[in-house]
GROMACS .gro file of C-alpha atoms in nm:
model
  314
    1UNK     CA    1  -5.797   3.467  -0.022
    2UNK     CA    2  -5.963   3.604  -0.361
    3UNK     CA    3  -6.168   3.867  -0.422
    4UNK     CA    4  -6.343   3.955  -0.760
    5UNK     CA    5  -6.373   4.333  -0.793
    6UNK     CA    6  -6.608   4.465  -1.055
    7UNK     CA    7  -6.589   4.779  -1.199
    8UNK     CA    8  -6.422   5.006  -1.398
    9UNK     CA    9  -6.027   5.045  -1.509
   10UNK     CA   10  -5.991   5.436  -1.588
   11UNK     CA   11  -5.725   5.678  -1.652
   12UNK     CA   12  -5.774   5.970  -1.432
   13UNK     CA   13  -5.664   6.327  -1.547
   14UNK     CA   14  -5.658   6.470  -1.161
   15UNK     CA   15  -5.659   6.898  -1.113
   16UNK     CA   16  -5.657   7.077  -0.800
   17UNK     CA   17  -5.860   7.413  -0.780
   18UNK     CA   18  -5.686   7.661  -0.556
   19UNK     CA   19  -5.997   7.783  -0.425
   20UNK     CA   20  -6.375   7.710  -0.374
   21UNK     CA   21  -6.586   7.566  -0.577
   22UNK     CA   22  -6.875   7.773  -0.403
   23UNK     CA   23  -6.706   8.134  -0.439
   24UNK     CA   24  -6.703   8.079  -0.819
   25UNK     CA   25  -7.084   7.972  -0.849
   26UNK     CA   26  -7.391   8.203  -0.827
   27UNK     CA   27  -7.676   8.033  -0.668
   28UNK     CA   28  -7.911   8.213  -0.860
   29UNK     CA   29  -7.798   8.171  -1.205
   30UNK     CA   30  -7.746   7.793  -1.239
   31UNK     CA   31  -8.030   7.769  -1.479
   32UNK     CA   32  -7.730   7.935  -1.696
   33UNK     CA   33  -7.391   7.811  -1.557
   34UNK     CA   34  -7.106   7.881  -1.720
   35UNK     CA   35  -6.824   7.852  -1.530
   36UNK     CA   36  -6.442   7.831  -1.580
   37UNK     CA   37  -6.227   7.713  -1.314
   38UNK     CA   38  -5.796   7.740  -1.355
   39UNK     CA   39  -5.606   7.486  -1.212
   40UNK     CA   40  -5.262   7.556  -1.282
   41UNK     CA   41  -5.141   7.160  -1.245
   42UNK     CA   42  -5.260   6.845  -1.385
   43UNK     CA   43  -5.150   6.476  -1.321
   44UNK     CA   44  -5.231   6.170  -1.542
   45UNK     CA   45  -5.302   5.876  -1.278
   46UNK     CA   46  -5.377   5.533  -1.288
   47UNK     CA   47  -5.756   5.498  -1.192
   48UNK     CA   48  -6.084   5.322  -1.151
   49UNK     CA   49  -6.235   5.162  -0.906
   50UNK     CA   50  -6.192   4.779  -0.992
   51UNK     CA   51  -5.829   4.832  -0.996
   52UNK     CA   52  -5.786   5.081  -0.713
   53UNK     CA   53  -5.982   4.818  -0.527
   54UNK     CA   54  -5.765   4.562  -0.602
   55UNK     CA   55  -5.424   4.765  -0.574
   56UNK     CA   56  -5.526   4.833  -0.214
   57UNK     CA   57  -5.652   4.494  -0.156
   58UNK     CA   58  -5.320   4.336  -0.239
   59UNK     CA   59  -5.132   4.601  -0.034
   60UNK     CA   60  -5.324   4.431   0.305
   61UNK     CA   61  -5.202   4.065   0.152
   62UNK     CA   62  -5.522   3.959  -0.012
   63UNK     CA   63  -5.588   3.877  -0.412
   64UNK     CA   64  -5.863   4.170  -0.602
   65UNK     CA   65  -5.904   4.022  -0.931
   66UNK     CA   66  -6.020   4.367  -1.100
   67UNK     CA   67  -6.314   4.260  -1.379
   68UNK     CA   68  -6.340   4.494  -1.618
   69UNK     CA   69  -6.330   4.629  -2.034
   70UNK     CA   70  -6.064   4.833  -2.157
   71UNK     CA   71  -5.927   4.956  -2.454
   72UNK     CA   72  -5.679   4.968  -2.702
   73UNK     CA   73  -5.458   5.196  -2.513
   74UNK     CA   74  -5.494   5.010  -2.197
   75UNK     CA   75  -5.098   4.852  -2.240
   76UNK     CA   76  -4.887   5.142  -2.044
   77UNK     CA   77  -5.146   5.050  -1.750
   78UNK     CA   78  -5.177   4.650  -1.775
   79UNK     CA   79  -4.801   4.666  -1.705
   80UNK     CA   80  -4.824   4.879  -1.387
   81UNK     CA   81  -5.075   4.658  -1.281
   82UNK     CA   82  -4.863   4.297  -1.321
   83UNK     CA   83  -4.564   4.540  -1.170
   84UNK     CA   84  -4.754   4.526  -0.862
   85UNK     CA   85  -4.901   4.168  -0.844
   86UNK     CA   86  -5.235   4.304  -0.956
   87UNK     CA   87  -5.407   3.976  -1.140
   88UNK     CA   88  -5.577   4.050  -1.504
   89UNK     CA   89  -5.749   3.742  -1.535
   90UNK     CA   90  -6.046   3.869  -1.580
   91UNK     CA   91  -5.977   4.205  -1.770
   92UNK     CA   92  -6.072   4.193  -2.155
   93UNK     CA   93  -5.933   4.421  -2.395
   94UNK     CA   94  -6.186   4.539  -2.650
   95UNK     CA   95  -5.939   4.665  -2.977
   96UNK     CA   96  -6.193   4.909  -3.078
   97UNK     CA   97  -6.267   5.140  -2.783
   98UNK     CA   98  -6.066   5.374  -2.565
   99UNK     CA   99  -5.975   5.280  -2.184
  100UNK     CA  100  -6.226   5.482  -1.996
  101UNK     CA  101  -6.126   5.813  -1.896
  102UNK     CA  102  -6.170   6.010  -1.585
  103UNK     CA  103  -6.142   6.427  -1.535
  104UNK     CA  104  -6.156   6.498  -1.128
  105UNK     CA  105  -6.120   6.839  -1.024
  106UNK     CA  106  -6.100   6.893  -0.609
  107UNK     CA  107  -6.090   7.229  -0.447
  108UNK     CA  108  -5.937   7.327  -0.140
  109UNK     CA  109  -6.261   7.207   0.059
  110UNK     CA  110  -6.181   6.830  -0.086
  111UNK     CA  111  -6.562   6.893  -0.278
  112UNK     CA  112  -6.531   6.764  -0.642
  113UNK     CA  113  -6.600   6.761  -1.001
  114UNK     CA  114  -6.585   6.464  -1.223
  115UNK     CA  115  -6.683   6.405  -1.636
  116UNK     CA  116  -6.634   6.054  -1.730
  117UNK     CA  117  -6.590   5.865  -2.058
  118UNK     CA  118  -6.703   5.545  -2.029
  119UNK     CA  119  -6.524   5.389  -2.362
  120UNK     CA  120  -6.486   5.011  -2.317
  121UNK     CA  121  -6.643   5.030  -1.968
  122UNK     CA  122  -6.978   5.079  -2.159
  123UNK     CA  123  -6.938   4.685  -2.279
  124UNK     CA  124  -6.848   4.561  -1.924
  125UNK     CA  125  -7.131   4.324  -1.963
  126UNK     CA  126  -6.943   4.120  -2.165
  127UNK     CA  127  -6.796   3.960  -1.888
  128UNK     CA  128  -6.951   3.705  -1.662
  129UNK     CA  129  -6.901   3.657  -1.318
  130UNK     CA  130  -6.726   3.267  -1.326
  131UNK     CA  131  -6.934   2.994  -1.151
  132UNK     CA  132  -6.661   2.808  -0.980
  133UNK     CA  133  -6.329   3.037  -0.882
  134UNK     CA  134  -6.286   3.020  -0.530
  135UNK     CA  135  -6.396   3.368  -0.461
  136UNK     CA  136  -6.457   3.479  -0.071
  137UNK     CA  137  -6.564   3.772  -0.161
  138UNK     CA  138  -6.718   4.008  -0.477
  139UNK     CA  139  -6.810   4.363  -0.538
  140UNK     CA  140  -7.007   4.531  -0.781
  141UNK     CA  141  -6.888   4.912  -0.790
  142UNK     CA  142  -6.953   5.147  -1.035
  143UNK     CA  143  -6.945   5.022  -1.408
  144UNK     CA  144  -7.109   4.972  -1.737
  145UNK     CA  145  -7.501   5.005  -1.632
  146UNK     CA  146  -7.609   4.640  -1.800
  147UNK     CA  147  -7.264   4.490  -1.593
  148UNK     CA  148  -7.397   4.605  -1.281
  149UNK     CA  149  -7.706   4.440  -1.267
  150UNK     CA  150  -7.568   4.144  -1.452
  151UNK     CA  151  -7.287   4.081  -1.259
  152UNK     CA  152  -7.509   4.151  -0.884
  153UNK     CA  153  -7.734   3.833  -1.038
  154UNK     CA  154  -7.418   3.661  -1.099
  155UNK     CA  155  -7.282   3.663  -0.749
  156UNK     CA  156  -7.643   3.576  -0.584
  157UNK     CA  157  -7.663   3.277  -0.830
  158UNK     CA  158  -7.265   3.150  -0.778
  159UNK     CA  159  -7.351   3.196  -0.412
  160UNK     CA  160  -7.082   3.467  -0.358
  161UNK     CA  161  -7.101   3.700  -0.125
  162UNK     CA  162  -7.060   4.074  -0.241
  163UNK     CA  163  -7.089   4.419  -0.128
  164UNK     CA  164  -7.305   4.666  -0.361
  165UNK     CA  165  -7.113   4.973  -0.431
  166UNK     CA  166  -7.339   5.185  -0.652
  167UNK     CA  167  -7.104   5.521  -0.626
  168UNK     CA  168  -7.123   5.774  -0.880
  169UNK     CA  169  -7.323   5.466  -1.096
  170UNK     CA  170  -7.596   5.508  -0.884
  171UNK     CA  171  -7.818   5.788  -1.050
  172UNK     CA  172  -7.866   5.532  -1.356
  173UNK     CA  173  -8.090   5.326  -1.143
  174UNK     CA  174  -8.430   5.317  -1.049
  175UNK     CA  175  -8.609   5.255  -0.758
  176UNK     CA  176  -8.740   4.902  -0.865
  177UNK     CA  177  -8.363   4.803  -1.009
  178UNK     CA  178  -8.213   4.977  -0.661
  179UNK     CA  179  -8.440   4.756  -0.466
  180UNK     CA  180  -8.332   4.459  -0.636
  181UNK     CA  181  -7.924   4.537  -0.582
  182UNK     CA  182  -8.030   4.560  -0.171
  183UNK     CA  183  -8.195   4.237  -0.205
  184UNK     CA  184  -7.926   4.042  -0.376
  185UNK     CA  185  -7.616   4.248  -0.188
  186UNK     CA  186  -7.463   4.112   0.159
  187UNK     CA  187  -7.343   4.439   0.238
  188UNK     CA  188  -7.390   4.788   0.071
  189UNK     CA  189  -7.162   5.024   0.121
  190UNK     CA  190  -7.194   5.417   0.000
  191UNK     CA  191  -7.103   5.791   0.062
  192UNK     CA  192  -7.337   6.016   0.305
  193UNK     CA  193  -7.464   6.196  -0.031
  194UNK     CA  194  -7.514   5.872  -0.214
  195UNK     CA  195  -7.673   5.696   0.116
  196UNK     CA  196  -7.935   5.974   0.120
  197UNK     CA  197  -7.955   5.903  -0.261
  198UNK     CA  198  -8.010   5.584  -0.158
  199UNK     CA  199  -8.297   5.618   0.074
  200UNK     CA  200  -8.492   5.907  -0.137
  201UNK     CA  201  -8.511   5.645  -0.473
  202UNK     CA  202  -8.602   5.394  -0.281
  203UNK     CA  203  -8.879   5.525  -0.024
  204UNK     CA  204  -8.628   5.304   0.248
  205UNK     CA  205  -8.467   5.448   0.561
  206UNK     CA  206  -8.144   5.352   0.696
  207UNK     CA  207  -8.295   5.077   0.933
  208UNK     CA  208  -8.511   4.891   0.651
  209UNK     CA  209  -8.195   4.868   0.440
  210UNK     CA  210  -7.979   4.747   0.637
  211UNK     CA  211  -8.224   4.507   0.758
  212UNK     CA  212  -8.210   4.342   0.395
  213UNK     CA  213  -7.836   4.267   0.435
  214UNK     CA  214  -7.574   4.240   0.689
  215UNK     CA  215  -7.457   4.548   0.717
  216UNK     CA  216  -7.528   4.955   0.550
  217UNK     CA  217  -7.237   5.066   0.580
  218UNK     CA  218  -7.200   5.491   0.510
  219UNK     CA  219  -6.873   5.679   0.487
  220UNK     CA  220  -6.836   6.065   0.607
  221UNK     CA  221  -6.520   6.137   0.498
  222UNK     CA  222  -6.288   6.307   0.788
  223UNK     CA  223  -6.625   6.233   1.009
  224UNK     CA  224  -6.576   5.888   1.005
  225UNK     CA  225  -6.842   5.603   0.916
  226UNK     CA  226  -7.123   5.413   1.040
  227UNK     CA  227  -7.214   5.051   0.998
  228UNK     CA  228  -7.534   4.953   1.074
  229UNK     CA  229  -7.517   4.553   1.100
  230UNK     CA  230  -7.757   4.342   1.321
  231UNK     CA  231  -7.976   4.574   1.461
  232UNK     CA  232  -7.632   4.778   1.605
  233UNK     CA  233  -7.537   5.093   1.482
  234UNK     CA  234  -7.153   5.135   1.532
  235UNK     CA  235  -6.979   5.478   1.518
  236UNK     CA  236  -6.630   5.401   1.294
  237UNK     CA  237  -6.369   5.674   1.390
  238UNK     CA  238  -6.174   5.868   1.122
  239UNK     CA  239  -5.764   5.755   1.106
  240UNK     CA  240  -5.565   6.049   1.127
  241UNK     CA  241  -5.340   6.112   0.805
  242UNK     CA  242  -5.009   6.247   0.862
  243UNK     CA  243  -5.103   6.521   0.567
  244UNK     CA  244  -5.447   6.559   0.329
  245UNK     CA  245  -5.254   6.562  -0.004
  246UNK     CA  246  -5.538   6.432  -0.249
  247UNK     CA  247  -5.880   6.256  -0.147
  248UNK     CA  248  -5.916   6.087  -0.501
  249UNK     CA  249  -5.953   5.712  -0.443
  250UNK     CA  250  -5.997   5.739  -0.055
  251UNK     CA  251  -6.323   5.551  -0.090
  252UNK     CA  252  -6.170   5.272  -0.312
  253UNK     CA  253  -5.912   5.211  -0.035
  254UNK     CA  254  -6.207   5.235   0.257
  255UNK     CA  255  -6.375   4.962   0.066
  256UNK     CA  256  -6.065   4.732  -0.008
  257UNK     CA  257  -6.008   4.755   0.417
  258UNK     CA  258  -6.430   4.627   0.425
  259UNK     CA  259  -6.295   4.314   0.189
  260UNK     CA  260  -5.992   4.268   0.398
  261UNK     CA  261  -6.221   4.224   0.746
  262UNK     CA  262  -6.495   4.015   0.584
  263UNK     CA  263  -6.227   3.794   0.434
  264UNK     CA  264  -6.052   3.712   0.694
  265UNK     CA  265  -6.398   3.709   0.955
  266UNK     CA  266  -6.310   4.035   1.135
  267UNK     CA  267  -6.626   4.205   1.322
  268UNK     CA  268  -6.763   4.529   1.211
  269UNK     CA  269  -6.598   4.751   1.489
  270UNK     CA  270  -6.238   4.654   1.344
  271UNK     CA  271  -6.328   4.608   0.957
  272UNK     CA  272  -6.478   4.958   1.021
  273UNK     CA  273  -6.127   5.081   1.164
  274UNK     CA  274  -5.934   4.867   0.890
  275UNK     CA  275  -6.103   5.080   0.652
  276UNK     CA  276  -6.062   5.404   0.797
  277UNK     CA  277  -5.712   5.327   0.813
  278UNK     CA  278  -5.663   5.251   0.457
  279UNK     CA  279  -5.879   5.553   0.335
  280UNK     CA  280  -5.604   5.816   0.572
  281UNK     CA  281  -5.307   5.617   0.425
  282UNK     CA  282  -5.464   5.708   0.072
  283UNK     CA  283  -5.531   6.048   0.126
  284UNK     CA  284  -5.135   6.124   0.192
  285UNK     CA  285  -5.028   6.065  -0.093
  286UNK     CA  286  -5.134   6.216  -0.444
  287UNK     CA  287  -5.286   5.957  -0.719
  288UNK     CA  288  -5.518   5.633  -0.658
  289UNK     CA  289  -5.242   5.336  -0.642
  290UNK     CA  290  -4.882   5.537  -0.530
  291UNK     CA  291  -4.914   5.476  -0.145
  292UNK     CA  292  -4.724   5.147   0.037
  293UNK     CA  293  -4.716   4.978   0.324
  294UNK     CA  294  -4.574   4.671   0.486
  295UNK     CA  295  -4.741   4.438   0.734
  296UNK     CA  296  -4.606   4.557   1.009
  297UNK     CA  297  -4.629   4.891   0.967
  298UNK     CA  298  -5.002   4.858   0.900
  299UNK     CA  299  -5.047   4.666   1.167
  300UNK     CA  300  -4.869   4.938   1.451
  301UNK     CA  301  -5.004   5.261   1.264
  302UNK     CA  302  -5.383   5.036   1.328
  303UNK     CA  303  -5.295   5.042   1.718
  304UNK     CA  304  -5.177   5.415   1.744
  305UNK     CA  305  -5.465   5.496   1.547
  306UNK     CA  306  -5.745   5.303   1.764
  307UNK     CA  307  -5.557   5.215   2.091
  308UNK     CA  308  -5.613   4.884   2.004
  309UNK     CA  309  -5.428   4.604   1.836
  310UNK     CA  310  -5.521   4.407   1.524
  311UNK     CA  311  -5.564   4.052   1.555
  312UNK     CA  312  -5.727   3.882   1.202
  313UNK     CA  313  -5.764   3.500   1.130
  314UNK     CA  314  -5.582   3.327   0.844
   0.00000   0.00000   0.00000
């Protein structure tokens, strides 16, 4: 089964705070921050969240095609990416531009901090959603702000399916343009803080969303999620990781387990748990795209995890 996977392709320059972002912060002088955080390591990842999509999605047996713009320097990574069976069909290089470029600092609460240079991702537009590819599935995630809406038109008028991922893209949007995502989108899936986000642009609660598609589906980190599809609002239990090394990319691996269960027609309760799973198996190890799995051992960590076993059709 394919899935198209729009969004961005980023290098991400990852640094771990051995503290608190909130002992370093006055709350009473924000109007004039200026604050300087050490963080004695730094690791240069592969990134983004078309291809971390995608990566993860081919890990559970499926095919992310990752649409996207990059840049110039984007070689070192196209390689890593065919390495891995990761399709670049639809990636375009633009010769003129950098590969967008990610800075994430995390503290030892898992909060972060992110600056983000868009470079070729700012032309994302460019590409067009294809009429006729046999896609299941499509997502819009976070991307060049013209792409997003573009490419959410493209789906509804190819008659593709797609989840609406606004993420940290979500603050370009207004309430009108939000609106319209919810009423093209068969599922919308965000964060707690974005989901309130959500709901305050808008003027829509929880219940009138989710009434639009088939499911509002809201992550809590180690809280677990909630997926509010058909009037039912399910409680999804966290996974257990076997050690929080680095949360970075945690919600690209939920969302490749929410394509995994839609593609293959699994209901909410277990594409809720598929997900979970993937985001714990993320979060033990550091980077977006350096955890593996097999089958198998997928399919037995899913039933020590949930007490249950994992059956999925073809």
């Amino acid at each position: 089964m394919k899935a198209l996977i729009c969004g961005s392709i980023a290098y991400d320059n990852i640094m771990v705070f051995q503290g608190q972002f909130q002992d370093q912060i006055l709350p009473d002088q924000i109007h004039m921050l200026n604050v300087s955080f050490l963080v004695p390591a730094l690791r240069r990842e592969f990134g983004g969240c078309a291809a971390n999509i995608a990566y993860n999605l081919g890990l559970l047996g499926d095919t992310g095609y990752p649409m996207a713009t990059v840049g110039h320097d984007f070689a070192p990574y196209g390689d890593w990416l065919r390495e891995r069976g990761v399709p670049l069909d639809h990636v375009r290089e633009l010769s003129e531009s950098f590969t967008a470029v990610a800075y994430i600092m995390t503290d030892l609460a898992d909060n972060q901090i992110t600056a983000f240079h868009p470079g070729a991702m700012a032309h994302a537009h460019l590409n067009a959603v294809p009429a006729e590819a046999g896609l299941s599935w499509g997502m819009v995630s976070p991307d060049g702000r013209q792409a997003m809406i573009d490419h959410a038109e493209q789906f509804a008028a190819a008659g593709v399916p797609f989840i609406f991922d606004p993420g940290q893209g979500l603050p370009m949007f207004g309430a009108a343009e939000l609106k319209r995502f919810i009423e093209l989108a068969d599922v919308v899936a965000v964060n707690d803080y974005e989901g309130k986000m959500l709901m305050q642009r808008t003027g829509l609660d929880e219940a009138q969303i989710a009434a639009q598609v088939r499911a509002l589906v809201v992550t809590r980190a180690a809280e677990g999620s909630m997926i509010l599809a058909g009037g039912e609002r399910l409680e999804i239990p966290a996974a257990a990781p076997a050690a929080v090394v680095d949360p970075t990319g945690c919600g690209d691996a939920y969302r490749a387990g929410l394509l995994h269960g839609l593609m293959h027609g699994a209901d909410w309760a277990t594409t809720g748990r598929i997900a979970s799973l993937m985001g714990a198996i993320k979060v033990e190890s550091a980077g977006t795209q350096n955890h593996s799995f097999d089958r198998e051992s997928f399919y037995t960590r899913y039933e020590a995890s949930f007490g249950r076993q994992l059956h999925l059709g073809s």
